[in-house]
Amino acid sequence: ADSGTATAPVGRDLSPYPTDFKSWKFLAWMGPVFLGAFFLLWGVLAGNIPPFPPSADAPSVWQHYADHRLAILIGMSVCLTLTACYMAWSVAISKVMERIEGKDGIWAKIEIMGGTITCAPIMVACAMWLAAAHEIHNIDPGTAHLLYWMGWLLIDLAYMVTSFQIAGSSIVFMRDKREKKLVPDAVCWWGWVTVASFFVVNAIPFVTTGPLAFDGVISFWIAFFTWFFWIPAMSYYIIKAVDRLKIEDAAAARVTV
């Protein structure tokens, strides 16, 4: 028993209750589900990859919604619903984080809260664009322009919530004392790159063209795609971590018997 205690990983807490690793893995797969839905529905189908130009005038925005009404209706409505998968995914990450920092770890709580609150601006922005498409023949160009910009301001400038989520996971996984970490440092460092890339979007209220506009190289193609790459990388190692933790628990249980 002493030997098992000495070699147990940091954060080990063998509960008398069985750990539902199947649910952990199911929730871990919600990250790829969210990314697939967001990329294909919000991005490709609804025409946000690339975004309609922020420099467009009100009549042009109105015409954009009128011309692509059905695609935007389908893309935004389904994406709005499936965004909840991001929340579920963050729960799986937090459970794995607890195995490093312990049950009362503050960063695991930040992970859940950050992942959950990240859903809010995405959902509300999708609802704004969905409403604009749904009611396009009942609203004037100025209102369509307003809704279009409100959605982008919200989905971009609420980035700090997601930054806390990513930073928390990076901090914890970099502290992992295992010889082979549950999540490699490379993924954590990419998380820090993602966090850094978000700061530039503070410029979007002030510019409508160029790299800092919300369709620009920096504010869109770099800021969004660093996040798009972080999600599958983190998902891959969280899914693998669930299996590793299951094996660790089984081995620890045998040692302590």
Short mmCIF file of C-alpha atoms in Angstrom, two decimals:
data_model
loop_
_atom_site.label_atom_id
_atom_site.label_comp_id
_atom_site.label_asym_id
_atom_site.label_seq_id
_atom_site.Cartn_x
_atom_site.Cartn_y
_atom_site.Cartn_z
CA ALA A 1 0.00 0.00 0.00
CA ASP A 2 2.86 2.36 0.82
CA SER A 3 4.43 1.77 -2.57
CA GLY A 4 1.15 2.53 -4.32
CA THR A 5 0.75 5.77 -2.38
CA ALA A 6 4.27 6.89 -3.21
CA THR A 7 3.89 6.42 -6.95
CA ALA A 8 0.31 7.62 -7.36
CA PRO A 9 -0.05 10.61 -9.73
CA VAL A 10 -0.66 14.04 -8.28
CA GLY A 11 -4.36 14.68 -7.75
CA ARG A 12 -5.21 10.97 -7.28
CA ASP A 13 -8.50 10.58 -5.43
CA LEU A 14 -9.90 7.07 -5.43
CA SER A 15 -13.59 7.57 -4.77
CA PRO A 16 -15.73 4.83 -3.24
CA TYR A 17 -18.19 5.56 -6.06
CA PRO A 18 -17.54 4.23 -9.57
CA THR A 19 -16.28 6.80 -12.09
CA ASP A 20 -18.47 7.04 -15.17
CA PHE A 21 -15.70 7.06 -17.74
CA LYS A 22 -18.16 6.31 -20.55
CA SER A 23 -19.93 9.59 -19.91
CA TRP A 24 -16.58 11.38 -19.69
CA LYS A 25 -15.65 10.10 -23.14
CA PHE A 26 -19.08 10.91 -24.57
CA LEU A 27 -18.74 14.50 -23.35
CA ALA A 28 -15.17 14.67 -24.65
CA TRP A 29 -16.47 13.90 -28.15
CA MET A 30 -18.75 16.95 -27.94
CA GLY A 31 -15.77 19.16 -28.77
CA PRO A 32 -15.43 17.77 -32.31
CA VAL A 33 -19.23 17.80 -32.66
CA PHE A 34 -19.34 21.50 -31.76
CA LEU A 35 -16.47 22.36 -34.08
CA GLY A 36 -18.00 20.45 -36.98
CA ALA A 37 -21.37 22.16 -36.49
CA PHE A 38 -19.86 25.61 -36.00
CA PHE A 39 -17.51 25.36 -38.95
CA LEU A 40 -19.95 23.82 -41.43
CA LEU A 41 -23.21 25.48 -40.36
CA TRP A 42 -22.15 28.88 -39.01
CA GLY A 43 -19.12 29.16 -41.24
CA VAL A 44 -19.72 27.49 -44.60
CA LEU A 45 -23.50 27.22 -44.98
CA ALA A 46 -24.40 30.57 -43.41
CA GLY A 47 -21.56 32.33 -45.20
CA ASN A 48 -19.33 33.43 -42.35
CA ILE A 49 -16.16 31.84 -43.70
CA PRO A 50 -15.24 34.36 -44.93
CA PRO A 51 -17.60 36.91 -43.37
CA PHE A 52 -19.67 39.31 -45.42
CA PRO A 53 -17.51 42.49 -45.48
CA PRO A 54 -17.89 44.82 -42.47
CA SER A 55 -17.46 47.72 -44.90
CA ALA A 56 -20.74 46.84 -46.65
CA ASP A 57 -23.43 49.49 -46.44
CA ALA A 58 -26.91 48.85 -45.04
CA PRO A 59 -28.65 48.07 -48.38
CA SER A 60 -25.90 45.56 -49.23
CA VAL A 61 -26.28 43.79 -45.88
CA TRP A 62 -30.06 43.67 -46.36
CA GLN A 63 -29.62 42.17 -49.82
CA HIS A 64 -27.12 39.62 -48.47
CA TYR A 65 -29.70 38.36 -45.96
CA ALA A 66 -32.44 38.34 -48.57
CA ASP A 67 -30.33 36.43 -51.10
CA HIS A 68 -29.08 33.82 -48.60
CA ARG A 69 -32.09 33.68 -46.30
CA LEU A 70 -32.68 29.91 -46.35
CA ALA A 71 -29.00 29.00 -45.85
CA ILE A 72 -28.71 31.44 -42.95
CA LEU A 73 -31.94 30.16 -41.40
CA ILE A 74 -30.73 26.54 -41.48
CA GLY A 75 -27.14 27.28 -40.48
CA MET A 76 -27.89 29.63 -37.60
CA SER A 77 -30.81 27.69 -36.15
CA VAL A 78 -28.96 24.36 -35.97
CA CYS A 79 -25.70 25.96 -34.86
CA LEU A 80 -27.53 27.84 -32.10
CA THR A 81 -28.83 24.51 -30.78
CA LEU A 82 -25.58 22.54 -31.08
CA THR A 83 -23.44 25.22 -29.44
CA ALA A 84 -24.39 23.59 -26.13
CA CYS A 85 -21.96 20.81 -27.08
CA TYR A 86 -19.12 23.21 -26.23
CA MET A 87 -20.42 23.42 -22.66
CA ALA A 88 -20.60 19.63 -22.38
CA TRP A 89 -17.07 19.33 -23.76
CA SER A 90 -15.71 21.73 -21.15
CA VAL A 91 -17.12 19.49 -18.40
CA ALA A 92 -15.07 16.55 -19.71
CA ILE A 93 -11.93 18.69 -19.76
CA SER A 94 -12.57 19.87 -16.19
CA LYS A 95 -12.95 16.29 -14.92
CA VAL A 96 -9.58 15.37 -16.39
CA MET A 97 -8.06 18.56 -14.94
CA GLU A 98 -9.29 17.54 -11.48
CA ARG A 99 -7.01 14.49 -11.69
CA ILE A 100 -4.07 16.89 -11.72
CA GLU A 101 -5.09 19.74 -9.41
CA GLY A 102 -7.57 17.90 -7.18
CA LYS A 103 -11.32 18.04 -6.63
CA ASP A 104 -11.24 21.60 -5.30
CA GLY A 105 -9.01 22.93 -8.09
CA ILE A 106 -9.99 26.44 -9.06
CA TRP A 107 -8.91 26.15 -12.69
CA ALA A 108 -11.16 23.14 -13.28
CA LYS A 109 -14.07 25.32 -12.14
CA ILE A 110 -12.91 28.12 -14.46
CA GLU A 111 -12.87 25.55 -17.29
CA ILE A 112 -16.53 24.66 -16.74
CA MET A 113 -17.62 28.27 -16.30
CA GLY A 114 -15.54 29.51 -19.23
CA GLY A 115 -16.81 26.79 -21.55
CA THR A 116 -20.40 27.35 -20.48
CA ILE A 117 -20.36 31.14 -20.71
CA THR A 118 -18.58 30.94 -24.08
CA CYS A 119 -21.81 29.43 -25.40
CA ALA A 120 -23.82 32.54 -24.48
CA PRO A 121 -22.36 35.08 -26.95
CA ILE A 122 -22.27 32.47 -29.71
CA MET A 123 -25.94 31.57 -29.14
CA VAL A 124 -27.10 35.18 -28.88
CA ALA A 125 -25.13 36.22 -31.97
CA CYS A 126 -26.59 33.29 -33.92
CA ALA A 127 -30.06 34.30 -32.73
CA MET A 128 -29.49 37.88 -33.96
CA TRP A 129 -28.41 36.71 -37.41
CA LEU A 130 -31.22 34.14 -37.46
CA ALA A 131 -33.77 36.84 -36.60
CA ALA A 132 -32.38 39.12 -39.30
CA ALA A 133 -32.77 36.40 -41.92
CA HIS A 134 -36.19 35.33 -40.67
CA GLU A 135 -37.58 38.87 -40.64
CA ILE A 136 -35.58 40.32 -43.53
CA HIS A 137 -38.68 41.24 -45.53
CA ASN A 138 -40.17 42.99 -42.50
CA ILE A 139 -37.17 45.11 -41.51
CA ASP A 140 -35.39 48.01 -43.16
CA PRO A 141 -31.75 47.94 -44.27
CA GLY A 142 -30.63 49.92 -41.21
CA THR A 143 -32.02 47.28 -38.85
CA ALA A 144 -30.41 44.47 -40.86
CA HIS A 145 -27.08 46.29 -40.67
CA LEU A 146 -27.52 46.82 -36.93
CA LEU A 147 -28.24 43.13 -36.26
CA TYR A 148 -25.32 42.06 -38.43
CA TRP A 149 -22.86 44.26 -36.54
CA MET A 150 -24.32 43.45 -33.12
CA GLY A 151 -23.70 39.76 -33.75
CA TRP A 152 -20.08 40.28 -34.73
CA LEU A 153 -19.34 42.66 -31.88
CA LEU A 154 -20.75 40.16 -29.40
CA ILE A 155 -19.17 36.99 -30.76
CA ASP A 156 -15.76 38.65 -31.05
CA LEU A 157 -15.48 40.94 -28.04
CA ALA A 158 -16.69 38.35 -25.52
CA TYR A 159 -13.43 36.46 -26.11
CA MET A 160 -12.04 36.95 -22.58
CA VAL A 161 -14.36 34.28 -21.18
CA THR A 162 -12.91 31.74 -23.61
CA SER A 163 -9.41 33.04 -22.88
CA PHE A 164 -9.83 32.18 -19.19
CA GLN A 165 -11.06 28.72 -20.16
CA ILE A 166 -8.07 28.05 -22.43
CA ALA A 167 -5.57 29.58 -20.01
CA GLY A 168 -6.90 27.47 -17.13
CA SER A 169 -6.54 24.21 -19.02
CA SER A 170 -3.06 25.17 -20.23
CA ILE A 171 -1.87 26.02 -16.72
CA VAL A 172 -3.14 22.77 -15.22
CA PHE A 173 -1.98 20.39 -17.95
CA MET A 174 1.48 21.98 -17.96
CA ARG A 175 1.66 21.18 -14.21
CA ASP A 176 1.00 17.49 -14.81
CA LYS A 177 3.78 15.50 -13.09
CA ARG A 178 3.26 12.31 -15.07
CA GLU A 179 6.23 11.11 -17.10
CA LYS A 180 3.93 11.26 -20.11
CA LYS A 181 1.52 14.14 -19.59
CA LEU A 182 -2.18 13.69 -20.22
CA VAL A 183 -2.07 16.68 -22.57
CA PRO A 184 1.31 17.53 -24.15
CA ASP A 185 2.92 20.90 -23.57
CA ALA A 186 2.68 21.59 -27.31
CA VAL A 187 -1.13 21.68 -27.08
CA CYS A 188 -0.93 23.92 -24.02
CA TRP A 189 1.44 26.32 -25.75
CA TRP A 190 -0.92 26.43 -28.72
CA GLY A 191 -3.58 27.38 -26.20
CA TRP A 192 -1.47 30.36 -25.15
CA VAL A 193 -1.04 31.33 -28.81
CA THR A 194 -4.82 31.19 -29.17
CA VAL A 195 -5.31 33.40 -26.12
CA ALA A 196 -2.81 35.94 -27.46
CA SER A 197 -4.44 35.98 -30.90
CA PHE A 198 -7.79 37.01 -29.40
CA PHE A 199 -6.62 40.39 -28.12
CA VAL A 200 -6.45 41.95 -31.58
CA VAL A 201 -10.22 41.72 -32.06
CA ASN A 202 -10.62 44.73 -29.77
CA ALA A 203 -9.93 46.75 -32.91
CA ILE A 204 -13.04 45.63 -34.79
CA PRO A 205 -15.36 48.45 -33.60
CA PHE A 206 -12.95 50.98 -35.10
CA VAL A 207 -12.08 49.52 -38.52
CA THR A 208 -14.07 48.12 -41.43
CA THR A 209 -11.24 47.17 -43.76
CA GLY A 210 -7.77 45.71 -43.46
CA PRO A 211 -6.24 42.97 -41.27
CA LEU A 212 -7.90 44.16 -38.05
CA ALA A 213 -11.47 44.26 -39.42
CA PHE A 214 -13.66 41.33 -38.36
CA ASP A 215 -13.07 39.71 -41.77
CA GLY A 216 -9.36 40.53 -41.75
CA VAL A 217 -6.29 38.30 -41.76
CA ILE A 218 -5.50 38.95 -38.09
CA SER A 219 -8.92 39.42 -36.48
CA PHE A 220 -10.60 36.59 -38.37
CA TRP A 221 -8.28 34.16 -40.13
CA ILE A 222 -5.72 34.04 -37.31
CA ALA A 223 -7.91 34.65 -34.25
CA PHE A 224 -10.62 32.17 -35.23
CA PHE A 225 -8.43 29.50 -36.77
CA THR A 226 -6.03 29.25 -33.82
CA TRP A 227 -9.14 28.37 -31.78
CA PHE A 228 -10.36 26.00 -34.51
CA PHE A 229 -7.07 24.08 -34.29
CA TRP A 230 -6.95 24.13 -30.47
CA ILE A 231 -10.35 22.45 -30.10
CA PRO A 232 -9.54 19.20 -32.00
CA ALA A 233 -6.04 19.01 -30.51
CA MET A 234 -7.41 19.28 -26.97
CA SER A 235 -10.26 16.90 -27.79
CA TYR A 236 -7.88 14.22 -29.07
CA TYR A 237 -5.83 14.16 -25.88
CA ILE A 238 -8.82 14.45 -23.54
CA ILE A 239 -10.41 11.41 -25.21
CA LYS A 240 -7.13 9.51 -24.82
CA ALA A 241 -6.75 10.79 -21.23
CA VAL A 242 -10.07 9.20 -20.24
CA ASP A 243 -8.74 5.76 -21.20
CA ARG A 244 -5.44 6.43 -19.44
CA LEU A 245 -7.17 7.51 -16.24
CA LYS A 246 -9.35 4.42 -16.32
CA ILE A 247 -6.20 2.27 -16.48
CA GLU A 248 -4.58 4.32 -13.70
CA ASP A 249 -7.59 3.84 -11.45
CA ALA A 250 -7.62 0.09 -12.07
CA ALA A 251 -3.90 -0.16 -11.30
CA ALA A 252 -4.19 1.99 -8.17
CA ALA A 253 -7.11 -0.10 -6.93
CA ARG A 254 -5.06 -3.29 -7.31
CA VAL A 255 -2.12 -1.77 -5.43
CA THR A 256 -4.20 -0.56 -2.51
CA VAL A 257 -6.18 -3.77 -2.05
#
